[in-house]
mmCIF file of N, CA and C in Angstrom:
data_model
loop_
_atom_site.group_PDB
_atom_site.id
_atom_site.type_symbol
_atom_site.label_atom_id
_atom_site.label_comp_id
_atom_site.label_asym_id
_atom_site.label_seq_id
_atom_site.Cartn_x
_atom_site.Cartn_y
_atom_site.Cartn_z
ATOM 1 N N UNK A 1 101.064 82.091 90.749
ATOM 2 C CA UNK A 1 100.736 83.448 90.766
ATOM 3 C C UNK A 1 101.832 84.265 91.523
ATOM 4 N N UNK A 2 102.197 85.321 91.029
ATOM 5 C CA UNK A 2 103.244 86.102 91.393
ATOM 6 C C UNK A 2 102.980 86.838 92.718
ATOM 7 N N UNK A 3 103.888 87.220 93.404
ATOM 8 C CA UNK A 3 103.601 88.070 94.567
ATOM 9 C C UNK A 3 102.966 89.388 94.229
ATOM 10 N N UNK A 4 103.320 90.137 93.171
ATOM 11 C CA UNK A 4 102.806 91.358 92.773
ATOM 12 C C UNK A 4 101.106 91.091 92.293
ATOM 13 N N UNK A 5 101.057 89.926 91.632
ATOM 14 C CA UNK A 5 99.397 89.687 91.236
ATOM 15 C C UNK A 5 98.715 89.568 92.645
ATOM 16 N N UNK A 6 99.228 88.676 93.366
ATOM 17 C CA UNK A 6 98.659 88.229 94.745
ATOM 18 C C UNK A 6 98.370 89.634 95.567
ATOM 19 N N UNK A 7 99.336 90.595 95.492
ATOM 20 C CA UNK A 7 99.231 91.759 96.338
ATOM 21 C C UNK A 7 98.107 92.607 95.730
ATOM 22 N N UNK A 8 98.146 92.639 94.416
ATOM 23 C CA UNK A 8 97.041 93.454 93.766
ATOM 24 C C UNK A 8 95.673 92.906 93.904
ATOM 25 N N UNK A 9 95.513 91.495 93.936
ATOM 26 C CA UNK A 9 94.195 90.828 94.221
ATOM 27 C C UNK A 9 93.844 91.118 95.601
ATOM 28 N N UNK A 10 94.791 91.129 96.701
ATOM 29 C CA UNK A 10 94.462 91.251 97.979
ATOM 30 C C UNK A 10 93.877 92.707 98.148
ATOM 31 N N UNK A 11 94.721 93.643 97.579
ATOM 32 C CA UNK A 11 94.319 95.184 97.655
ATOM 33 C C UNK A 11 92.846 95.407 96.977
ATOM 34 N N UNK A 12 92.589 94.746 95.745
ATOM 35 C CA UNK A 12 91.417 94.825 95.037
ATOM 36 C C UNK A 12 90.238 94.519 95.994
ATOM 37 N N UNK A 13 90.440 93.329 96.659
ATOM 38 C CA UNK A 13 89.308 92.753 97.633
ATOM 39 C C UNK A 13 89.086 93.622 98.780
ATOM 40 N N UNK A 14 90.185 94.135 99.459
ATOM 41 C CA UNK A 14 90.091 95.107 100.505
ATOM 42 C C UNK A 14 89.287 96.348 100.061
ATOM 43 N N UNK A 15 89.715 96.930 98.934
ATOM 44 C CA UNK A 15 89.092 98.121 98.353
ATOM 45 C C UNK A 15 87.632 97.976 98.132
ATOM 46 N N UNK A 16 87.314 96.750 97.584
ATOM 47 C CA UNK A 16 85.902 96.649 97.242
ATOM 48 C C UNK A 16 85.051 96.559 98.487
ATOM 49 N N UNK A 17 85.553 95.905 99.456
ATOM 50 C CA UNK A 17 84.757 95.907 100.832
ATOM 51 C C UNK A 17 84.731 97.357 101.469
ATOM 52 N N UNK A 18 85.812 97.959 101.444
ATOM 53 C CA UNK A 18 85.959 99.291 102.239
ATOM 54 C C UNK A 18 85.158 100.482 101.477
ATOM 55 N N UNK A 19 85.293 100.348 99.920
ATOM 56 C CA UNK A 19 84.662 101.399 99.315
ATOM 57 C C UNK A 19 83.322 101.044 98.902
ATOM 58 N N UNK A 20 82.706 100.572 99.621
ATOM 59 C CA UNK A 20 81.137 99.785 99.506
ATOM 60 C C UNK A 20 80.181 101.072 99.076
ATOM 61 N N UNK A 21 79.991 101.376 97.801
ATOM 62 C CA UNK A 21 79.066 102.430 97.451
ATOM 63 C C UNK A 21 77.772 102.159 97.907
ATOM 64 N N UNK A 22 77.291 101.011 97.963
ATOM 65 C CA UNK A 22 75.860 100.825 98.537
ATOM 66 C C UNK A 22 75.822 101.470 99.989
ATOM 67 N N UNK A 23 76.752 101.442 100.770
ATOM 68 C CA UNK A 23 76.780 102.041 102.055
ATOM 69 C C UNK A 23 76.728 103.602 102.009
ATOM 70 N N UNK A 24 77.381 104.160 101.003
ATOM 71 C CA UNK A 24 77.450 105.469 100.927
ATOM 72 C C UNK A 24 76.043 105.982 100.396
ATOM 73 N N UNK A 25 75.422 105.222 99.486
ATOM 74 C CA UNK A 25 74.087 105.464 99.069
ATOM 75 C C UNK A 25 72.912 105.331 100.313
ATOM 76 N N UNK A 26 73.311 104.355 101.152
ATOM 77 C CA UNK A 26 72.258 104.258 102.246
ATOM 78 C C UNK A 26 72.396 105.536 103.140
ATOM 79 N N UNK A 27 73.694 105.914 103.495
ATOM 80 C CA UNK A 27 73.822 107.012 104.420
ATOM 81 C C UNK A 27 73.288 108.210 103.683
ATOM 82 N N UNK A 28 73.535 108.431 102.423
ATOM 83 C CA UNK A 28 72.949 109.657 101.754
ATOM 84 C C UNK A 28 71.512 109.659 101.863
ATOM 85 N N UNK A 29 70.697 108.450 101.548
ATOM 86 C CA UNK A 29 69.327 108.313 101.475
ATOM 87 C C UNK A 29 68.847 108.523 102.968
ATOM 88 N N UNK A 30 69.457 108.026 103.875
ATOM 89 C CA UNK A 30 68.813 108.079 105.329
ATOM 90 C C UNK A 30 69.002 109.613 105.801
ATOM 91 N N UNK A 31 69.915 110.396 105.424
ATOM 92 C CA UNK A 31 70.183 111.708 105.825
ATOM 93 C C UNK A 31 69.582 112.747 104.870
ATOM 94 N N UNK A 32 69.263 112.376 103.722
ATOM 95 C CA UNK A 32 68.852 113.260 102.717
ATOM 96 C C UNK A 32 69.869 114.115 102.236
ATOM 97 N N UNK A 33 70.995 113.759 102.270
ATOM 98 C CA UNK A 33 72.231 114.555 101.900
ATOM 99 C C UNK A 33 73.185 113.821 100.943
ATOM 100 N N UNK A 34 73.992 114.610 100.124
ATOM 101 C CA UNK A 34 74.898 114.006 99.187
ATOM 102 C C UNK A 34 75.969 113.487 99.975
ATOM 103 N N UNK A 35 76.637 112.478 99.407
ATOM 104 C CA UNK A 35 77.778 111.950 100.087
ATOM 105 C C UNK A 35 78.932 112.883 100.537
ATOM 106 N N UNK A 36 79.171 114.019 99.791
ATOM 107 C CA UNK A 36 79.998 115.049 99.983
ATOM 108 C C UNK A 36 79.609 115.759 101.285
ATOM 109 N N UNK A 37 78.328 116.057 101.532
ATOM 110 C CA UNK A 37 77.940 116.668 102.731
ATOM 111 C C UNK A 37 77.912 115.777 103.814
ATOM 112 N N UNK A 38 77.506 114.605 103.645
ATOM 113 C CA UNK A 38 77.917 113.432 104.769
ATOM 114 C C UNK A 38 79.212 113.526 105.289
ATOM 115 N N UNK A 39 80.322 113.491 104.249
ATOM 116 C CA UNK A 39 81.703 113.542 104.721
ATOM 117 C C UNK A 39 82.067 114.916 105.354
ATOM 118 N N UNK A 40 81.407 115.978 104.998
ATOM 119 C CA UNK A 40 81.716 117.277 105.804
ATOM 120 C C UNK A 40 81.068 117.118 107.212
ATOM 121 N N UNK A 41 79.941 116.570 107.378
ATOM 122 C CA UNK A 41 79.428 116.386 108.697
ATOM 123 C C UNK A 41 80.239 115.456 109.487
ATOM 124 N N UNK A 42 80.807 114.405 108.997
ATOM 125 C CA UNK A 42 81.758 113.565 109.847
ATOM 126 C C UNK A 42 82.921 114.150 110.014
ATOM 127 N N UNK A 43 83.413 114.944 109.270
ATOM 128 C CA UNK A 43 84.753 115.713 109.545
ATOM 129 C C UNK A 43 84.509 116.569 110.635
ATOM 130 N N UNK A 44 83.438 117.405 110.538
ATOM 131 C CA UNK A 44 83.165 118.487 111.582
ATOM 132 C C UNK A 44 82.718 117.799 112.922
ATOM 133 N N UNK A 45 82.453 116.525 112.954
ATOM 134 C CA UNK A 45 82.049 115.805 114.292
ATOM 135 C C UNK A 45 83.306 115.688 115.067
ATOM 136 N N UNK A 46 84.593 115.637 114.501
ATOM 137 C CA UNK A 46 85.751 115.664 115.314
ATOM 138 C C UNK A 46 86.120 116.852 116.007
ATOM 139 N N UNK A 47 86.014 118.006 115.183
ATOM 140 C CA UNK A 47 86.141 119.352 115.807
ATOM 141 C C UNK A 47 85.795 120.335 114.794
ATOM 142 N N UNK A 48 85.514 121.553 115.312
ATOM 143 C CA UNK A 48 85.087 122.649 114.367
ATOM 144 C C UNK A 48 86.182 123.055 113.340
ATOM 145 N N UNK A 49 86.125 123.436 112.193
ATOM 146 C CA UNK A 49 87.196 123.776 111.158
ATOM 147 C C UNK A 49 86.749 125.171 110.611
ATOM 148 N N UNK A 50 87.966 125.769 110.153
ATOM 149 C CA UNK A 50 87.523 126.931 109.244
ATOM 150 C C UNK A 50 87.313 126.357 107.880
ATOM 151 N N UNK A 51 86.574 127.292 106.988
ATOM 152 C CA UNK A 51 86.201 126.751 105.742
ATOM 153 C C UNK A 51 87.372 126.177 104.906
ATOM 154 N N UNK A 52 88.519 126.933 105.053
ATOM 155 C CA UNK A 52 89.624 126.559 104.321
ATOM 156 C C UNK A 52 90.280 125.158 104.793
ATOM 157 N N UNK A 53 90.237 125.044 106.227
ATOM 158 C CA UNK A 53 90.767 123.703 106.845
ATOM 159 C C UNK A 53 89.870 122.624 106.278
ATOM 160 N N UNK A 54 88.514 122.961 106.417
ATOM 161 C CA UNK A 54 87.400 121.841 105.813
ATOM 162 C C UNK A 54 87.753 121.562 104.448
ATOM 163 N N UNK A 55 87.918 122.483 103.535
ATOM 164 C CA UNK A 55 88.301 122.066 102.199
ATOM 165 C C UNK A 55 89.377 121.113 102.011
ATOM 166 N N UNK A 56 90.657 121.561 102.760
ATOM 167 C CA UNK A 56 91.737 120.690 102.808
ATOM 168 C C UNK A 56 91.518 119.305 103.208
ATOM 169 N N UNK A 57 90.775 119.145 104.488
ATOM 170 C CA UNK A 57 90.467 117.935 104.955
ATOM 171 C C UNK A 57 89.497 116.936 103.945
ATOM 172 N N UNK A 58 88.795 117.679 103.180
ATOM 173 C CA UNK A 58 87.856 117.000 102.180
ATOM 174 C C UNK A 58 88.509 116.850 100.906
ATOM 175 N N UNK A 59 89.518 117.518 100.653
ATOM 176 C CA UNK A 59 90.232 117.655 99.337
ATOM 177 C C UNK A 59 89.233 118.148 98.108
ATOM 178 N N UNK A 60 88.620 119.336 98.668
ATOM 179 C CA UNK A 60 87.628 119.836 97.822
ATOM 180 C C UNK A 60 88.035 121.223 97.570
ATOM 181 N N UNK A 61 87.499 121.873 96.518
ATOM 182 C CA UNK A 61 87.705 123.237 96.157
ATOM 183 C C UNK A 61 87.003 124.025 97.264
ATOM 184 N N UNK A 62 87.624 125.247 97.673
ATOM 185 C CA UNK A 62 86.913 126.054 98.872
ATOM 186 C C UNK A 62 85.760 126.618 98.355
ATOM 187 N N UNK A 63 85.424 127.171 97.149
ATOM 188 C CA UNK A 63 84.098 127.613 96.782
ATOM 189 C C UNK A 63 83.137 126.449 96.747
ATOM 190 N N UNK A 64 83.379 125.217 96.473
ATOM 191 C CA UNK A 64 82.390 124.016 96.659
ATOM 192 C C UNK A 64 82.099 123.864 98.054
ATOM 193 N N UNK A 65 83.106 123.963 98.870
ATOM 194 C CA UNK A 65 82.930 123.622 100.341
ATOM 195 C C UNK A 65 82.002 124.870 100.923
ATOM 196 N N UNK A 66 82.130 126.071 100.513
ATOM 197 C CA UNK A 66 81.342 127.125 100.890
ATOM 198 C C UNK A 66 79.856 126.921 100.485
ATOM 199 N N UNK A 67 79.754 126.447 99.272
ATOM 200 C CA UNK A 67 78.261 126.147 98.816
ATOM 201 C C UNK A 67 77.725 124.904 99.780
ATOM 202 N N UNK A 68 78.578 124.062 100.283
ATOM 203 C CA UNK A 68 78.142 122.807 100.980
ATOM 204 C C UNK A 68 77.833 123.398 102.315
ATOM 205 N N UNK A 69 78.603 124.163 102.915
ATOM 206 C CA UNK A 69 78.366 124.658 104.281
ATOM 207 C C UNK A 69 77.133 125.548 104.341
ATOM 208 N N UNK A 70 76.957 126.317 103.287
ATOM 209 C CA UNK A 70 75.789 127.099 103.145
ATOM 210 C C UNK A 70 74.418 126.256 103.204
ATOM 211 N N UNK A 71 74.533 125.227 102.358
ATOM 212 C CA UNK A 71 73.273 124.266 102.504
ATOM 213 C C UNK A 71 73.200 123.565 103.847
ATOM 214 N N UNK A 72 74.073 123.130 104.253
ATOM 215 C CA UNK A 72 74.082 122.599 105.614
ATOM 216 C C UNK A 72 73.692 123.397 106.811
ATOM 217 N N UNK A 73 74.148 124.678 106.598
ATOM 218 C CA UNK A 73 73.578 125.884 107.466
ATOM 219 C C UNK A 73 72.140 126.077 107.343
ATOM 220 N N UNK A 74 71.520 126.064 106.112
ATOM 221 C CA UNK A 74 70.311 126.403 105.878
ATOM 222 C C UNK A 74 69.418 125.127 106.582
ATOM 223 N N UNK A 75 69.917 123.841 106.529
ATOM 224 C CA UNK A 75 69.340 122.739 106.884
ATOM 225 C C UNK A 75 69.419 122.588 108.540
ATOM 226 N N UNK A 76 70.104 123.482 109.226
ATOM 227 C CA UNK A 76 70.224 123.686 110.587
ATOM 228 C C UNK A 76 71.223 122.532 111.112
ATOM 229 N N UNK A 77 72.171 122.234 110.237
ATOM 230 C CA UNK A 77 73.122 121.137 110.690
ATOM 231 C C UNK A 77 74.345 121.657 111.064
ATOM 232 N N UNK A 78 74.722 122.680 110.533
ATOM 233 C CA UNK A 78 76.136 123.507 111.067
ATOM 234 C C UNK A 78 75.732 124.905 111.473
ATOM 235 N N UNK A 79 76.707 125.537 112.014
ATOM 236 C CA UNK A 79 76.684 127.144 112.309
ATOM 237 C C UNK A 79 78.112 127.583 112.018
ATOM 238 N N UNK A 80 78.251 128.767 111.703
ATOM 239 C CA UNK A 80 79.404 129.395 111.538
ATOM 240 C C UNK A 80 79.643 130.348 112.983
ATOM 241 N N UNK A 81 80.621 130.333 113.559
ATOM 242 C CA UNK A 81 80.997 131.106 114.597
ATOM 243 C C UNK A 81 82.348 131.737 114.629
ATOM 244 N N UNK A 82 82.411 133.015 115.379
ATOM 245 C CA UNK A 82 83.669 133.676 115.171
ATOM 246 C C UNK A 82 84.833 132.828 115.507
ATOM 247 N N UNK A 83 86.012 132.922 115.018
ATOM 248 C CA UNK A 83 87.128 132.190 115.326
ATOM 249 C C UNK A 83 87.732 132.860 116.637
ATOM 250 N N UNK A 84 88.157 132.190 117.636
ATOM 251 C CA UNK A 84 88.624 132.769 118.811
ATOM 252 C C UNK A 84 89.876 133.687 118.496
ATOM 253 N N UNK A 85 90.712 133.058 117.607
ATOM 254 C CA UNK A 85 92.085 133.650 117.487
ATOM 255 C C UNK A 85 92.335 134.440 116.236
ATOM 256 N N UNK A 86 91.305 134.537 115.364
ATOM 257 C CA UNK A 86 91.440 135.063 113.845
ATOM 258 C C UNK A 86 90.190 135.738 113.637
ATOM 259 N N UNK A 87 90.000 137.118 113.784
ATOM 260 C CA UNK A 87 88.774 137.693 113.632
ATOM 261 C C UNK A 87 88.366 137.679 112.207
ATOM 262 N N UNK A 88 89.148 137.373 111.230
ATOM 263 C CA UNK A 88 88.898 137.587 109.893
ATOM 264 C C UNK A 88 88.210 136.110 109.483
ATOM 265 N N UNK A 89 88.415 135.025 110.124
ATOM 266 C CA UNK A 89 87.751 133.784 109.788
ATOM 267 C C UNK A 89 86.767 133.216 110.714
ATOM 268 N N UNK A 90 85.907 132.350 110.137
ATOM 269 C CA UNK A 90 84.848 131.804 111.018
ATOM 270 C C UNK A 90 85.086 130.226 111.134
ATOM 271 N N UNK A 91 84.600 129.850 112.205
ATOM 272 C CA UNK A 91 84.667 128.335 112.477
ATOM 273 C C UNK A 91 83.409 127.796 112.048
ATOM 274 N N UNK A 92 83.395 126.640 111.488
ATOM 275 C CA UNK A 92 82.071 125.846 111.140
ATOM 276 C C UNK A 92 82.031 124.721 112.138
ATOM 277 N N UNK A 93 80.908 124.643 112.813
ATOM 278 C CA UNK A 93 80.687 123.657 113.832
ATOM 279 C C UNK A 93 79.331 123.185 113.779
ATOM 280 N N UNK A 94 79.088 121.855 114.158
ATOM 281 C CA UNK A 94 78.037 121.175 114.143
ATOM 282 C C UNK A 94 76.929 121.626 115.285
ATOM 283 N N UNK A 95 75.654 121.881 114.907
ATOM 284 C CA UNK A 95 74.663 122.039 115.721
ATOM 285 C C UNK A 95 74.080 120.811 116.514
ATOM 286 N N UNK A 96 73.289 120.769 117.358
ATOM 287 C CA UNK A 96 72.885 119.430 117.826
ATOM 288 C C UNK A 96 72.295 118.663 116.833
ATOM 289 N N UNK A 97 71.612 119.178 115.987
ATOM 290 C CA UNK A 97 70.963 118.450 114.927
ATOM 291 C C UNK A 97 72.124 117.690 113.933
ATOM 292 N N UNK A 98 73.253 118.657 113.736
ATOM 293 C CA UNK A 98 74.239 118.180 112.967
ATOM 294 C C UNK A 98 75.016 116.982 113.664
ATOM 295 N N UNK A 99 75.176 117.042 115.004
ATOM 296 C CA UNK A 99 75.762 115.924 115.648
ATOM 297 C C UNK A 99 75.031 114.727 115.632
ATOM 298 N N UNK A 100 73.636 114.727 115.813
ATOM 299 C CA UNK A 100 72.765 113.752 115.447
ATOM 300 C C UNK A 100 72.941 113.027 114.204
ATOM 301 N N UNK A 101 73.051 113.887 113.059
ATOM 302 C CA UNK A 101 73.106 113.373 111.764
ATOM 303 C C UNK A 101 74.474 112.618 111.572
ATOM 304 N N UNK A 102 75.659 113.252 112.079
ATOM 305 C CA UNK A 102 76.862 112.615 111.954
ATOM 306 C C UNK A 102 76.847 111.389 112.721
ATOM 307 N N UNK A 103 76.261 111.266 113.806
ATOM 308 C CA UNK A 103 76.144 110.089 114.693
ATOM 309 C C UNK A 103 75.456 108.998 113.831
ATOM 310 N N UNK A 104 74.321 109.415 113.272
ATOM 311 C CA UNK A 104 73.420 108.484 112.582
ATOM 312 C C UNK A 104 74.392 107.902 111.265
ATOM 313 N N UNK A 105 75.083 108.853 110.744
ATOM 314 C CA UNK A 105 75.925 108.286 109.597
ATOM 315 C C UNK A 105 77.004 107.426 109.962
ATOM 316 N N UNK A 106 77.602 107.637 111.210
ATOM 317 C CA UNK A 106 78.590 106.819 111.621
ATOM 318 C C UNK A 106 78.005 105.435 111.982
ATOM 319 N N UNK A 107 76.909 105.493 112.483
ATOM 320 C CA UNK A 107 76.246 104.191 112.799
ATOM 321 C C UNK A 107 75.894 103.329 111.623
ATOM 322 N N UNK A 108 75.434 103.977 110.572
ATOM 323 C CA UNK A 108 75.399 103.285 109.250
ATOM 324 C C UNK A 108 76.633 102.865 108.632
ATOM 325 N N UNK A 109 77.825 103.779 108.640
ATOM 326 C CA UNK A 109 79.023 103.332 108.054
ATOM 327 C C UNK A 109 79.623 102.249 108.888
ATOM 328 N N UNK A 110 79.438 102.258 110.184
ATOM 329 C CA UNK A 110 80.160 101.268 111.104
ATOM 330 C C UNK A 110 79.413 99.935 111.013
ATOM 331 N N UNK A 111 78.295 99.805 110.229
ATOM 332 C CA UNK A 111 77.738 98.419 110.412
ATOM 333 C C UNK A 111 78.485 97.567 109.401
ATOM 334 N N UNK A 112 78.990 96.432 109.953
ATOM 335 C CA UNK A 112 79.819 95.664 109.065
ATOM 336 C C UNK A 112 78.919 95.025 107.824
ATOM 337 N N UNK A 113 79.543 94.883 106.702
ATOM 338 C CA UNK A 113 78.981 94.408 105.516
ATOM 339 C C UNK A 113 78.427 92.961 105.755
ATOM 340 N N UNK A 114 77.323 92.568 105.006
ATOM 341 C CA UNK A 114 76.974 91.277 105.148
ATOM 342 C C UNK A 114 78.048 90.060 105.103
ATOM 343 N N UNK A 115 78.849 90.351 104.096
ATOM 344 C CA UNK A 115 80.138 89.257 103.925
ATOM 345 C C UNK A 115 80.870 89.054 105.011
ATOM 346 N N UNK A 116 81.130 90.227 105.820
ATOM 347 C CA UNK A 116 81.952 90.064 107.074
ATOM 348 C C UNK A 116 81.185 89.431 108.205
ATOM 349 N N UNK A 117 79.767 89.815 108.329
ATOM 350 C CA UNK A 117 78.937 89.417 109.304
ATOM 351 C C UNK A 117 78.838 87.794 109.148
ATOM 352 N N UNK A 118 78.880 87.237 107.899
ATOM 353 C CA UNK A 118 78.693 85.960 107.624
ATOM 354 C C UNK A 118 79.899 84.952 107.871
ATOM 355 N N UNK A 119 81.102 85.704 108.169
ATOM 356 C CA UNK A 119 82.233 84.792 108.193
ATOM 357 C C UNK A 119 82.256 84.119 109.549
ATOM 358 N N UNK A 120 82.604 82.931 109.853
ATOM 359 C CA UNK A 120 82.759 82.243 111.061
ATOM 360 C C UNK A 120 83.769 82.941 111.857
ATOM 361 N N UNK A 121 83.342 82.724 113.235
ATOM 362 C CA UNK A 121 84.245 83.526 114.253
ATOM 363 C C UNK A 121 85.825 83.089 114.130
ATOM 364 N N UNK A 122 86.121 82.059 113.683
ATOM 365 C CA UNK A 122 87.608 81.656 113.519
ATOM 366 C C UNK A 122 88.213 82.275 112.297
ATOM 367 N N UNK A 123 87.507 82.588 111.324
ATOM 368 C CA UNK A 123 88.104 83.302 110.301
ATOM 369 C C UNK A 123 88.283 85.031 110.791
ATOM 370 N N UNK A 124 87.194 85.454 111.391
ATOM 371 C CA UNK A 124 87.455 86.764 112.050
ATOM 372 C C UNK A 124 88.510 86.820 112.793
ATOM 373 N N UNK A 125 88.720 85.889 113.732
ATOM 374 C CA UNK A 125 89.817 85.913 114.763
ATOM 375 C C UNK A 125 91.258 85.730 114.002
ATOM 376 N N UNK A 126 91.274 85.078 112.828
ATOM 377 C CA UNK A 126 92.451 85.085 111.934
ATOM 378 C C UNK A 126 92.608 86.445 111.137
ATOM 379 N N UNK A 127 91.586 87.091 110.849
ATOM 380 C CA UNK A 127 91.610 88.301 110.039
ATOM 381 C C UNK A 127 91.972 89.406 110.740
ATOM 382 N N UNK A 128 91.503 89.535 111.994
ATOM 383 C CA UNK A 128 91.601 90.681 112.747
ATOM 384 C C UNK A 128 93.190 91.094 113.096
ATOM 385 N N UNK A 129 94.011 90.119 113.375
ATOM 386 C CA UNK A 129 95.407 90.575 113.678
ATOM 387 C C UNK A 129 96.054 91.095 112.402
ATOM 388 N N UNK A 130 95.805 90.433 111.310
ATOM 389 C CA UNK A 130 96.248 90.914 109.882
ATOM 390 C C UNK A 130 95.907 92.285 109.690
ATOM 391 N N UNK A 131 94.598 92.698 109.875
ATOM 392 C CA UNK A 131 94.040 94.155 109.628
ATOM 393 C C UNK A 131 94.657 95.053 110.579
ATOM 394 N N UNK A 132 94.896 94.601 111.849
ATOM 395 C CA UNK A 132 95.563 95.558 112.874
ATOM 396 C C UNK A 132 96.810 95.666 112.620
ATOM 397 N N UNK A 133 97.686 94.788 112.143
ATOM 398 C CA UNK A 133 98.969 95.080 111.769
ATOM 399 C C UNK A 133 99.099 95.952 110.440
ATOM 400 N N UNK A 134 98.123 95.939 109.555
ATOM 401 C CA UNK A 134 98.078 96.853 108.371
ATOM 402 C C UNK A 134 97.737 98.208 108.861
ATOM 403 N N UNK A 135 96.829 98.304 109.949
ATOM 404 C CA UNK A 135 96.470 99.550 110.226
ATOM 405 C C UNK A 135 97.631 100.163 111.086
ATOM 406 N N UNK A 136 98.424 99.617 111.809
ATOM 407 C CA UNK A 136 99.490 100.071 112.675
ATOM 408 C C UNK A 136 100.768 100.607 111.674
ATOM 409 N N UNK A 137 100.759 100.249 110.346
ATOM 410 C CA UNK A 137 101.916 100.685 109.627
ATOM 411 C C UNK A 137 101.726 102.107 109.039
#
């Protein structure tokens, strides 16, 4: 097996674990929100954003982000507030209910998949330094 094939197989295995669609479905079902709205909540949990900045962070069209924020606002999860430095724009920030929802989403997403939980401690001890090296690059 060539290095390129080995590299692709390793990347595919990591992608399959990280892009666990079942986890996204579980979060969406638990919160009663689409995955796109969950992503918006999790992004806003770090700090308030303008609609434009949120659209950039989510790699989404601004009109679609406006619709998402409208929906999240109707659900009481976000609020728009005046931007302290730019009177023409608003900041979107989480409400207390939005913070709770984002924390719940994080808790579900942070739960290790069964395949990882089932690894023996010595395998985890060997895997962790490799992952930390990859994350540091």
